């Protein structure tokens, strides 16, 4: 029933536009009563994003169950993959919804509140993992924001392409930037993490950190 | 008139709560007609945040006028200071509004849309500055998100303290994390940026980047 309503709603939004579609139109199309709609969705906006709530629940469960000996940033990057798979599971719907959301400011605001909830979920997990670290909560919030920004950059590139190509590759590329800066695996993300191994880096004092990291990466590739 | 209305609105929100205050209540308190209210504010929500729109305009003007030879991240960090000064200029109002916003979900959503506009303004500037760099737009979005997250972490710490202490110091501390990672001035933020100078860093291969940066900083302090 929930899916039938969401599908009817979305069809109508695409045919008539979001603003001109009423809940009455939606229930007529779905062949159910008005009360059924509000049993599943608090508002018309919610029917546009029927999966975010369950996706957030899945993500929270994933983070709660994650092994605390794992690199915290890697765990969060993996959790971000849950969102990506929700979009990638239905490219046509995701692309159409992306276009619809661009046109309706209210939907953008609504989507933004979910983005913020994902970010807070990541930050909450990282804050717990870094509870004893200096500025742990600050770092947790900055990393969570960086993960969300990178994820959305990769996702948007894929949505803008009309859902062509590999969504996962697009997002992985974007998240790589965060992994290289913040991940425990170090700049190369290389497997060799014996504590005895060292990297010796020589760089101009004034070089920006990302250029320094690029240099370290290319040095490691030459190994 | 705009300020009188904003002040009347805020007084009533604090006295009666946001939901139970109507626009009619506000104009009665301010001693003006209903139309005057809507001439200045599209909605009740807007009266809670009377300064964000002009703050965004100031920030945009600042970024447009910024010297392109300056470190792009430093320029954005300075632009973030414009928001901070808006809050710090009126600690009591800022603290009360912070508490009100925590209680009214609609206001949080409204505030979030401004946060997102600040972030997009930063990202737009950085994208332009890094137009020729590899993954420039991606990096711009990640850095913009990191700046906003750090700024808000510092600002929130100050608001939660009831506006006691030094807002600028609280935010500067938080932004320092972003500056050290992303700023052109390098990890130490030190003045010596002659291209001949070098830092030699030795660190365990598996060390997370922020620990590496801490080590570089302490090495530079020993100079």
Tab-separated table of C-alpha atoms in Angstrom:
chain	number	residue	atom	x	y	z
A	1	UNK	CA	0.000	0.000	0.000
A	2	UNK	CA	2.793	2.378	0.933
A	3	UNK	CA	4.546	1.734	-2.369
A	4	UNK	CA	1.329	1.990	-4.364
A	5	UNK	CA	0.658	5.404	-2.838
A	6	UNK	CA	4.214	6.622	-3.403
A	7	UNK	CA	4.081	5.497	-7.024
A	8	UNK	CA	0.704	7.126	-7.653
A	9	UNK	CA	1.947	10.317	-6.025
A	10	UNK	CA	5.078	10.408	-8.098
A	11	UNK	CA	3.249	9.740	-11.379
A	12	UNK	CA	0.938	12.659	-10.660
A	13	UNK	CA	3.800	14.981	-9.643
A	14	UNK	CA	5.470	14.271	-12.980
A	15	UNK	CA	2.244	14.687	-14.970
A	16	UNK	CA	0.763	17.765	-13.307
A	17	UNK	CA	3.577	19.197	-11.216
A	18	UNK	CA	4.001	18.912	-7.476
A	19	UNK	CA	2.026	22.000	-6.482
A	20	UNK	CA	-1.011	21.157	-8.579
A	21	UNK	CA	-1.338	17.634	-7.230
A	22	UNK	CA	-3.491	17.205	-4.126
A	23	UNK	CA	-3.651	14.330	-1.679
A	24	UNK	CA	-7.167	13.721	-3.024
A	25	UNK	CA	-5.724	13.248	-6.518
A	26	UNK	CA	-3.206	10.780	-5.143
A	27	UNK	CA	-5.682	8.615	-3.268
A	28	UNK	CA	-8.057	8.659	-6.289
A	29	UNK	CA	-5.238	7.410	-8.522
A	30	UNK	CA	-4.217	4.772	-5.993
A	31	UNK	CA	-7.843	3.767	-5.460
A	32	UNK	CA	-7.806	4.139	-1.679
A	33	UNK	CA	-9.305	6.452	0.918
A	34	UNK	CA	-7.778	9.716	2.130
A	35	UNK	CA	-7.046	8.326	5.569
A	36	UNK	CA	-4.873	5.579	4.102
A	37	UNK	CA	-2.550	8.219	2.710
A	38	UNK	CA	-1.998	9.880	6.057
A	39	UNK	CA	-1.506	6.525	7.718
A	40	UNK	CA	1.658	6.136	5.652
A	41	UNK	CA	2.783	9.690	4.985
A	42	UNK	CA	2.513	12.751	7.228
A	43	UNK	CA	2.409	15.005	4.150
A	44	UNK	CA	2.680	15.171	0.361
A	45	UNK	CA	6.423	15.897	0.672
A	46	UNK	CA	7.017	12.615	2.461
A	47	UNK	CA	5.602	10.648	-0.466
A	48	UNK	CA	8.399	12.046	-2.668
A	49	UNK	CA	11.058	10.543	-0.392
A	50	UNK	CA	9.469	7.307	0.800
A	51	UNK	CA	12.791	5.546	1.580
A	52	UNK	CA	14.874	8.067	3.528
A	53	UNK	CA	13.342	7.161	6.876
A	54	UNK	CA	14.057	3.447	6.525
A	55	UNK	CA	17.470	4.230	5.061
A	56	UNK	CA	18.312	6.274	8.159
A	57	UNK	CA	17.150	3.393	10.350
A	58	UNK	CA	19.330	0.927	8.394
A	59	UNK	CA	22.294	3.251	8.716
A	60	UNK	CA	21.838	3.670	12.458
A	61	UNK	CA	21.599	-0.110	12.894
A	62	UNK	CA	24.735	-0.560	10.774
A	63	UNK	CA	26.717	1.952	12.851
A	64	UNK	CA	25.470	0.459	16.126
A	65	UNK	CA	26.647	-2.975	15.019
A	66	UNK	CA	29.992	-1.845	13.563
A	67	UNK	CA	33.201	-3.294	14.964
A	68	UNK	CA	34.853	-0.641	17.150
A	69	UNK	CA	38.316	-1.831	16.212
A	70	UNK	CA	37.714	-0.757	12.612
A	71	UNK	CA	38.826	2.629	11.302
A	72	UNK	CA	35.970	4.960	12.278
A	73	UNK	CA	36.119	6.930	9.020
A	74	UNK	CA	35.983	3.738	6.957
A	75	UNK	CA	32.881	2.666	8.856
A	76	UNK	CA	31.185	5.986	8.081
A	77	UNK	CA	32.179	5.827	4.425
A	78	UNK	CA	30.635	2.365	4.265
A	79	UNK	CA	27.481	3.659	5.977
A	80	UNK	CA	27.243	6.379	3.305
A	81	UNK	CA	27.091	3.536	0.790
A	82	UNK	CA	23.686	2.566	2.193
A	83	UNK	CA	22.262	5.882	0.959
A	84	UNK	CA	23.936	5.483	-2.391
A	85	UNK	CA	22.492	2.017	-2.930
A	86	UNK	CA	19.001	3.363	-2.211
A	87	UNK	CA	19.419	5.830	-5.088
A	88	UNK	CA	21.207	3.417	-7.398
A	89	UNK	CA	18.571	0.691	-6.913
A	90	UNK	CA	16.138	2.691	-9.037
A	91	UNK	CA	18.017	5.028	-11.384
A	92	UNK	CA	14.996	6.248	-13.360
A	93	UNK	CA	13.015	7.176	-10.264
A	94	UNK	CA	16.066	8.788	-8.648
A	95	UNK	CA	16.819	10.916	-11.707
A	96	UNK	CA	13.207	12.062	-12.114
A	97	UNK	CA	12.948	12.866	-8.446
A	98	UNK	CA	16.208	14.813	-8.628
A	99	UNK	CA	14.733	16.934	-11.440
A	100	UNK	CA	11.466	17.405	-9.571
A	101	UNK	CA	13.288	18.432	-6.412
A	102	UNK	CA	15.281	21.074	-8.340
A	103	UNK	CA	11.967	22.654	-9.382
A	104	UNK	CA	10.159	22.722	-6.029
A	105	UNK	CA	11.887	24.778	-3.300
A	106	UNK	CA	9.809	23.144	-0.560
A	107	UNK	CA	11.063	19.724	-1.610
A	108	UNK	CA	14.658	20.917	-1.544
A	109	UNK	CA	14.154	22.120	2.015
A	110	UNK	CA	12.556	18.821	2.941
A	111	UNK	CA	15.436	16.867	1.383
A	112	UNK	CA	17.918	19.096	3.182
A	113	UNK	CA	16.437	18.087	6.536
A	114	UNK	CA	17.221	14.451	5.685
A	115	UNK	CA	20.739	15.329	4.567
A	116	UNK	CA	21.202	17.002	7.923
A	117	UNK	CA	19.943	13.905	9.749
A	118	UNK	CA	22.419	11.689	7.880
A	119	UNK	CA	25.188	14.114	8.806
A	120	UNK	CA	24.174	14.081	12.470
A	121	UNK	CA	24.054	10.298	12.458
A	122	UNK	CA	27.621	10.151	11.126
A	123	UNK	CA	28.778	12.822	13.572
A	124	UNK	CA	27.175	10.996	16.489
A	125	UNK	CA	28.999	7.794	15.628
A	126	UNK	CA	32.360	9.543	15.164
A	127	UNK	CA	31.942	11.551	18.378
A	128	UNK	CA	31.481	8.325	20.297
A	129	UNK	CA	34.485	6.711	18.620
A	130	UNK	CA	36.662	9.769	19.244
A	131	UNK	CA	35.354	10.519	22.730
A	132	UNK	CA	38.850	10.483	24.222
A	133	UNK	CA	40.616	12.335	21.416
A	134	UNK	CA	41.501	16.009	21.568
A	135	UNK	CA	38.729	17.990	19.887
A	136	UNK	CA	37.008	14.690	19.102
A	137	UNK	CA	33.516	16.163	18.739
A	138	UNK	CA	34.768	19.003	16.567
A	139	UNK	CA	36.639	16.627	14.304
A	140	UNK	CA	33.606	14.325	14.194
A	141	UNK	CA	31.375	17.129	12.945
A	142	UNK	CA	33.875	18.326	10.361
A	143	UNK	CA	34.473	14.816	9.011
A	144	UNK	CA	30.727	14.035	8.939
A	145	UNK	CA	30.104	17.220	6.944
A	146	UNK	CA	32.962	16.379	4.582
A	147	UNK	CA	31.611	12.849	4.010
A	148	UNK	CA	28.132	14.172	3.240
A	149	UNK	CA	29.475	16.869	0.888
A	150	UNK	CA	31.670	14.399	-1.001
A	151	UNK	CA	28.919	11.781	-1.184
A	152	UNK	CA	26.448	14.319	-2.536
A	153	UNK	CA	28.957	15.628	-5.041
A	154	UNK	CA	29.429	12.131	-6.486
A	155	UNK	CA	25.730	11.309	-6.314
A	156	UNK	CA	24.766	14.562	-8.018
A	157	UNK	CA	27.260	13.982	-10.831
A	158	UNK	CA	25.575	10.654	-11.483
A	159	UNK	CA	22.034	12.073	-11.249
A	160	UNK	CA	22.930	14.936	-13.594
A	161	UNK	CA	24.263	12.439	-16.116
A	162	UNK	CA	20.732	11.025	-16.183
A	163	UNK	CA	21.702	7.962	-14.170
A	164	UNK	CA	24.115	6.778	-16.861
A	165	UNK	CA	27.370	5.194	-15.832
A	166	UNK	CA	28.416	3.777	-12.515
A	167	UNK	CA	26.922	5.546	-9.499
A	168	UNK	CA	29.185	3.692	-7.118
A	169	UNK	CA	32.353	4.649	-9.017
A	170	UNK	CA	31.267	8.294	-9.078
A	171	UNK	CA	30.660	8.368	-5.325
A	172	UNK	CA	33.754	6.298	-4.511
A	173	UNK	CA	35.902	8.769	-6.375
A	174	UNK	CA	34.453	11.660	-4.381
A	175	UNK	CA	34.711	9.862	-1.045
A	176	UNK	CA	38.329	9.022	-1.823
A	177	UNK	CA	39.194	12.643	-1.090
A	178	UNK	CA	37.813	12.314	2.446
A	179	UNK	CA	39.392	8.913	2.967
A	180	UNK	CA	42.832	10.225	1.995
A	181	UNK	CA	42.627	13.161	4.394
A	182	UNK	CA	40.865	11.614	7.364
A	183	UNK	CA	41.038	7.837	7.111
A	184	UNK	CA	43.248	5.897	9.506
A	185	UNK	CA	44.727	3.971	6.590
A	186	UNK	CA	46.828	7.021	5.847
A	187	UNK	CA	47.268	9.027	2.689
A	188	UNK	CA	47.796	6.115	0.377
A	189	UNK	CA	45.008	4.033	1.794
A	190	UNK	CA	47.535	1.266	1.256
A	191	UNK	CA	47.326	-2.023	3.048
A	192	UNK	CA	50.778	-1.914	4.593
A	193	UNK	CA	50.073	-0.464	8.001
A	194	UNK	CA	52.759	-2.031	10.122
A	195	UNK	CA	53.716	0.505	12.748
A	196	UNK	CA	57.367	0.054	11.851
A	197	UNK	CA	56.944	1.344	8.340
A	198	UNK	CA	57.564	4.997	7.850
A	199	UNK	CA	56.899	7.592	5.246
A	200	UNK	CA	59.460	10.329	4.870
A	201	UNK	CA	57.980	13.330	3.187
A	202	UNK	CA	59.794	16.385	1.981
A	203	UNK	CA	57.684	19.276	0.822
A	204	UNK	CA	57.864	23.046	0.595
A	205	UNK	CA	56.817	24.549	3.892
A	206	UNK	CA	54.171	26.653	2.194
A	207	UNK	CA	52.550	23.817	0.278
A	208	UNK	CA	48.844	23.235	0.920
A	209	UNK	CA	48.044	19.999	2.686
A	210	UNK	CA	46.248	18.435	-0.274
A	211	UNK	CA	49.294	18.969	-2.488
A	212	UNK	CA	51.465	17.415	0.195
A	213	UNK	CA	49.131	14.432	0.240
A	214	UNK	CA	49.279	14.115	-3.545
A	215	UNK	CA	53.059	14.058	-3.266
A	216	UNK	CA	53.004	11.374	-0.586
A	217	UNK	CA	50.646	9.299	-2.681
A	218	UNK	CA	52.786	9.428	-5.764
A	219	UNK	CA	55.856	8.603	-3.667
A	220	UNK	CA	54.093	5.559	-2.248
A	221	UNK	CA	53.019	4.440	-5.693
A	222	UNK	CA	56.679	4.430	-6.714
A	223	UNK	CA	57.533	1.955	-3.931
B	1	UNK	CA	10.460	49.783	11.145
B	2	UNK	CA	12.057	46.465	10.222
B	3	UNK	CA	13.926	46.363	13.525
B	4	UNK	CA	10.874	47.413	15.508
B	5	UNK	CA	8.882	44.570	13.966
B	6	UNK	CA	11.660	42.026	14.527
B	7	UNK	CA	11.967	43.097	18.146
B	8	UNK	CA	8.212	42.965	18.774
B	9	UNK	CA	8.061	39.532	17.142
B	10	UNK	CA	10.912	38.203	19.224
B	11	UNK	CA	9.495	39.546	22.496
B	12	UNK	CA	6.205	37.786	21.774
B	13	UNK	CA	7.899	34.527	20.764
B	14	UNK	CA	9.708	34.506	24.099
B	15	UNK	CA	6.592	35.410	26.082
B	16	UNK	CA	3.988	33.183	24.409
B	17	UNK	CA	5.988	30.748	22.336
B	18	UNK	CA	6.497	30.843	18.581
B	19	UNK	CA	3.450	28.804	17.574
B	20	UNK	CA	0.992	30.793	19.691
B	21	UNK	CA	2.132	34.152	18.336
B	22	UNK	CA	0.334	35.399	15.233
B	23	UNK	CA	1.343	38.108	12.792
B	24	UNK	CA	-1.632	40.084	14.120
B	25	UNK	CA	-0.128	39.916	17.626
B	26	UNK	CA	3.175	41.174	16.267
B	27	UNK	CA	1.782	44.157	14.381
B	28	UNK	CA	-0.404	45.067	17.392
B	29	UNK	CA	2.678	45.073	19.653
B	30	UNK	CA	4.669	47.089	17.117
B	31	UNK	CA	1.765	49.479	16.573
B	32	UNK	CA	1.656	49.122	12.789
B	33	UNK	CA	-0.650	47.607	10.186
B	34	UNK	CA	-0.569	44.016	8.980
B	35	UNK	CA	0.664	44.998	5.547
B	36	UNK	CA	3.764	46.622	7.022
B	37	UNK	CA	4.823	43.275	8.417
B	38	UNK	CA	4.660	41.541	5.060
B	39	UNK	CA	6.462	44.406	3.401
B	40	UNK	CA	9.526	43.500	5.482
B	41	UNK	CA	9.124	39.789	6.148
B	42	UNK	CA	7.636	37.095	3.905
B	43	UNK	CA	6.636	35.064	6.974
B	44	UNK	CA	6.796	34.785	10.765
B	45	UNK	CA	9.927	32.635	10.456
B	46	UNK	CA	11.799	35.413	8.672
B	47	UNK	CA	11.293	37.780	11.599
B	48	UNK	CA	13.287	35.375	13.797
B	49	UNK	CA	16.317	35.703	11.538
B	50	UNK	CA	16.183	39.291	10.354
B	51	UNK	CA	19.913	39.567	9.579
B	52	UNK	CA	20.822	36.428	7.623
B	53	UNK	CA	19.768	37.862	4.272
B	54	UNK	CA	21.919	40.985	4.620
B	55	UNK	CA	24.732	38.912	6.090
B	56	UNK	CA	24.683	36.696	2.986
B	57	UNK	CA	24.772	39.800	0.793
B	58	UNK	CA	27.758	41.189	2.754
B	59	UNK	CA	29.537	37.874	2.424
B	60	UNK	CA	28.943	37.677	-1.312
B	61	UNK	CA	30.248	41.227	-1.748
B	62	UNK	CA	33.297	40.397	0.370
B	63	UNK	CA	34.110	37.306	-1.705
B	64	UNK	CA	33.561	39.161	-4.989
B	65	UNK	CA	36.020	41.840	-3.881
B	66	UNK	CA	38.635	39.477	-2.428
B	67	UNK	CA	42.151	39.514	-3.829
B	68	UNK	CA	42.599	36.412	-6.006
B	69	UNK	CA	46.249	36.122	-5.057
B	70	UNK	CA	45.274	35.393	-1.452
B	71	UNK	CA	44.927	31.845	-0.149
B	72	UNK	CA	41.388	30.853	-1.131
B	73	UNK	CA	40.733	28.983	2.126
B	74	UNK	CA	41.889	31.954	4.193
B	75	UNK	CA	39.467	34.187	2.293
B	76	UNK	CA	36.584	31.814	3.058
B	77	UNK	CA	37.564	31.571	6.717
B	78	UNK	CA	37.532	35.362	6.871
B	79	UNK	CA	34.124	35.429	5.167
B	80	UNK	CA	32.820	33.035	7.842
B	81	UNK	CA	33.825	35.694	10.361
B	82	UNK	CA	31.089	37.947	8.954
B	83	UNK	CA	28.456	35.486	10.194
B	84	UNK	CA	30.158	35.178	13.535
B	85	UNK	CA	30.224	38.923	14.089
B	86	UNK	CA	26.488	39.081	13.363
B	87	UNK	CA	25.885	36.652	16.247
B	88	UNK	CA	28.489	38.151	18.556
B	89	UNK	CA	27.170	41.699	18.077
B	90	UNK	CA	24.130	40.853	20.192
B	91	UNK	CA	24.917	37.954	22.536
B	92	UNK	CA	21.661	38.043	24.506
B	93	UNK	CA	19.467	37.991	21.417
B	94	UNK	CA	21.624	35.295	19.792
B	95	UNK	CA	21.457	33.043	22.849
B	96	UNK	CA	17.686	33.444	23.264
B	97	UNK	CA	17.132	32.792	19.573
B	98	UNK	CA	19.333	29.715	19.769
B	99	UNK	CA	17.141	28.349	22.582
B	100	UNK	CA	13.941	29.240	20.722
B	101	UNK	CA	15.209	27.563	17.550
B	102	UNK	CA	15.961	24.351	19.477
B	103	UNK	CA	12.294	24.237	20.523
B	104	UNK	CA	10.620	24.888	17.175
B	105	UNK	CA	11.364	22.308	14.445
B	106	UNK	CA	10.128	24.632	11.694
B	107	UNK	CA	12.653	27.280	12.747
B	108	UNK	CA	15.468	24.741	12.687
B	109	UNK	CA	14.513	23.828	9.116
B	110	UNK	CA	14.390	27.502	8.207
B	111	UNK	CA	17.795	28.135	9.759
B	112	UNK	CA	19.180	25.099	7.961
B	113	UNK	CA	18.234	26.611	4.613
B	114	UNK	CA	20.413	29.637	5.462
B	115	UNK	CA	23.282	27.435	6.581
B	116	UNK	CA	23.032	25.703	3.220
B	117	UNK	CA	23.124	29.048	1.398
B	118	UNK	CA	26.276	30.103	3.277
B	119	UNK	CA	27.832	26.772	2.349
B	120	UNK	CA	26.916	27.191	-1.324
B	121	UNK	CA	28.322	30.714	-1.303
B	122	UNK	CA	31.652	29.423	0.026
B	123	UNK	CA	31.637	26.509	-2.427
B	124	UNK	CA	30.901	28.829	-5.345
B	125	UNK	CA	33.860	31.030	-4.481
B	126	UNK	CA	36.242	28.092	-4.018
B	127	UNK	CA	35.043	26.415	-7.228
B	128	UNK	CA	35.917	29.554	-9.152
B	129	UNK	CA	39.317	29.834	-7.472
B	130	UNK	CA	40.077	26.164	-8.082
B	131	UNK	CA	38.582	26.004	-11.567
B	132	UNK	CA	41.791	24.625	-13.059
B	133	UNK	CA	42.684	22.230	-10.257
B	134	UNK	CA	42.026	18.505	-10.404
B	135	UNK	CA	38.683	17.792	-8.730
B	136	UNK	CA	38.434	21.516	-7.949
B	137	UNK	CA	34.633	21.561	-7.575
B	138	UNK	CA	34.652	18.457	-5.406
B	139	UNK	CA	37.310	19.891	-3.155
B	140	UNK	CA	35.469	23.210	-3.044
B	141	UNK	CA	32.292	21.530	-1.793
B	142	UNK	CA	34.110	19.431	0.790
B	143	UNK	CA	36.058	22.407	2.146
B	144	UNK	CA	32.946	24.616	2.210
B	145	UNK	CA	31.096	21.953	4.203
B	146	UNK	CA	34.053	21.581	6.573
B	147	UNK	CA	34.230	25.350	7.144
B	148	UNK	CA	30.512	25.538	7.917
B	149	UNK	CA	30.665	22.530	10.265
B	150	UNK	CA	33.667	23.900	12.149
B	151	UNK	CA	32.198	27.405	12.338
B	152	UNK	CA	28.915	26.063	13.680
B	153	UNK	CA	30.695	23.858	16.195
B	154	UNK	CA	32.515	26.872	17.623
B	155	UNK	CA	29.465	29.118	17.457
B	156	UNK	CA	27.273	26.515	19.172
B	157	UNK	CA	29.794	26.052	21.977
B	158	UNK	CA	29.587	29.781	22.638
B	159	UNK	CA	25.766	29.890	22.402
B	160	UNK	CA	25.447	26.906	24.742
B	161	UNK	CA	27.659	28.659	27.263
B	162	UNK	CA	24.995	31.370	27.330
B	163	UNK	CA	27.117	33.792	25.313
B	164	UNK	CA	29.793	33.905	28.030
B	165	UNK	CA	33.408	34.051	26.985
B	166	UNK	CA	34.957	34.942	23.672
B	167	UNK	CA	32.856	33.904	20.644
B	168	UNK	CA	35.680	34.713	18.272
B	169	UNK	CA	38.193	32.573	20.157
B	170	UNK	CA	35.752	29.660	20.224
B	171	UNK	CA	35.152	29.837	16.471
B	172	UNK	CA	38.822	30.501	15.652
B	173	UNK	CA	39.807	27.376	17.529
B	174	UNK	CA	37.313	25.302	15.532
B	175	UNK	CA	38.264	26.863	12.185
B	176	UNK	CA	41.919	26.182	12.957
B	177	UNK	CA	41.255	22.526	12.236
B	178	UNK	CA	40.133	23.380	8.700
B	179	UNK	CA	42.934	25.872	8.187
B	180	UNK	CA	45.558	23.312	9.151
B	181	UNK	CA	44.189	20.691	6.763
B	182	UNK	CA	43.203	22.812	3.790
B	183	UNK	CA	44.844	26.216	4.031
B	184	UNK	CA	47.655	27.128	1.667
B	185	UNK	CA	49.757	28.326	4.581
B	186	UNK	CA	50.440	24.711	5.409
B	187	UNK	CA	50.049	22.757	8.605
B	188	UNK	CA	51.726	25.243	10.854
B	189	UNK	CA	50.018	28.250	9.410
B	190	UNK	CA	53.463	29.738	9.863
B	191	UNK	CA	54.570	32.821	8.035
B	192	UNK	CA	57.672	31.307	6.487
B	193	UNK	CA	56.444	30.274	3.076
B	194	UNK	CA	59.570	30.552	1.009
B	195	UNK	CA	59.525	27.720	-1.504
B	196	UNK	CA	63.054	26.770	-0.526
B	197	UNK	CA	62.157	25.875	3.018
B	198	UNK	CA	61.302	22.280	3.608
B	199	UNK	CA	59.680	20.208	6.276
B	200	UNK	CA	60.905	16.688	6.721
B	201	UNK	CA	58.334	14.551	8.404
B	202	UNK	CA	58.684	11.018	9.585
B	203	UNK	CA	55.513	9.248	10.620
B	204	UNK	CA	54.168	5.707	10.887
B	205	UNK	CA	52.663	4.704	7.571
B	206	UNK	CA	49.388	3.810	9.244
B	207	UNK	CA	49.001	7.094	11.114
B	208	UNK	CA	45.822	9.055	10.440
B	209	UNK	CA	46.371	12.330	8.634
B	210	UNK	CA	45.365	14.514	11.583
B	211	UNK	CA	47.966	12.818	13.777
B	212	UNK	CA	50.556	13.373	11.072
B	213	UNK	CA	49.602	17.029	11.003
B	214	UNK	CA	49.914	17.297	14.782
B	215	UNK	CA	53.394	15.845	14.466
B	216	UNK	CA	54.374	18.304	11.726
B	217	UNK	CA	53.109	21.154	13.854
B	218	UNK	CA	55.122	20.170	16.878
B	219	UNK	CA	58.203	19.673	14.659
B	220	UNK	CA	57.793	23.191	13.294
B	221	UNK	CA	57.389	24.625	16.762
B	222	UNK	CA	60.756	23.153	17.631
B	223	UNK	CA	62.423	25.125	14.821
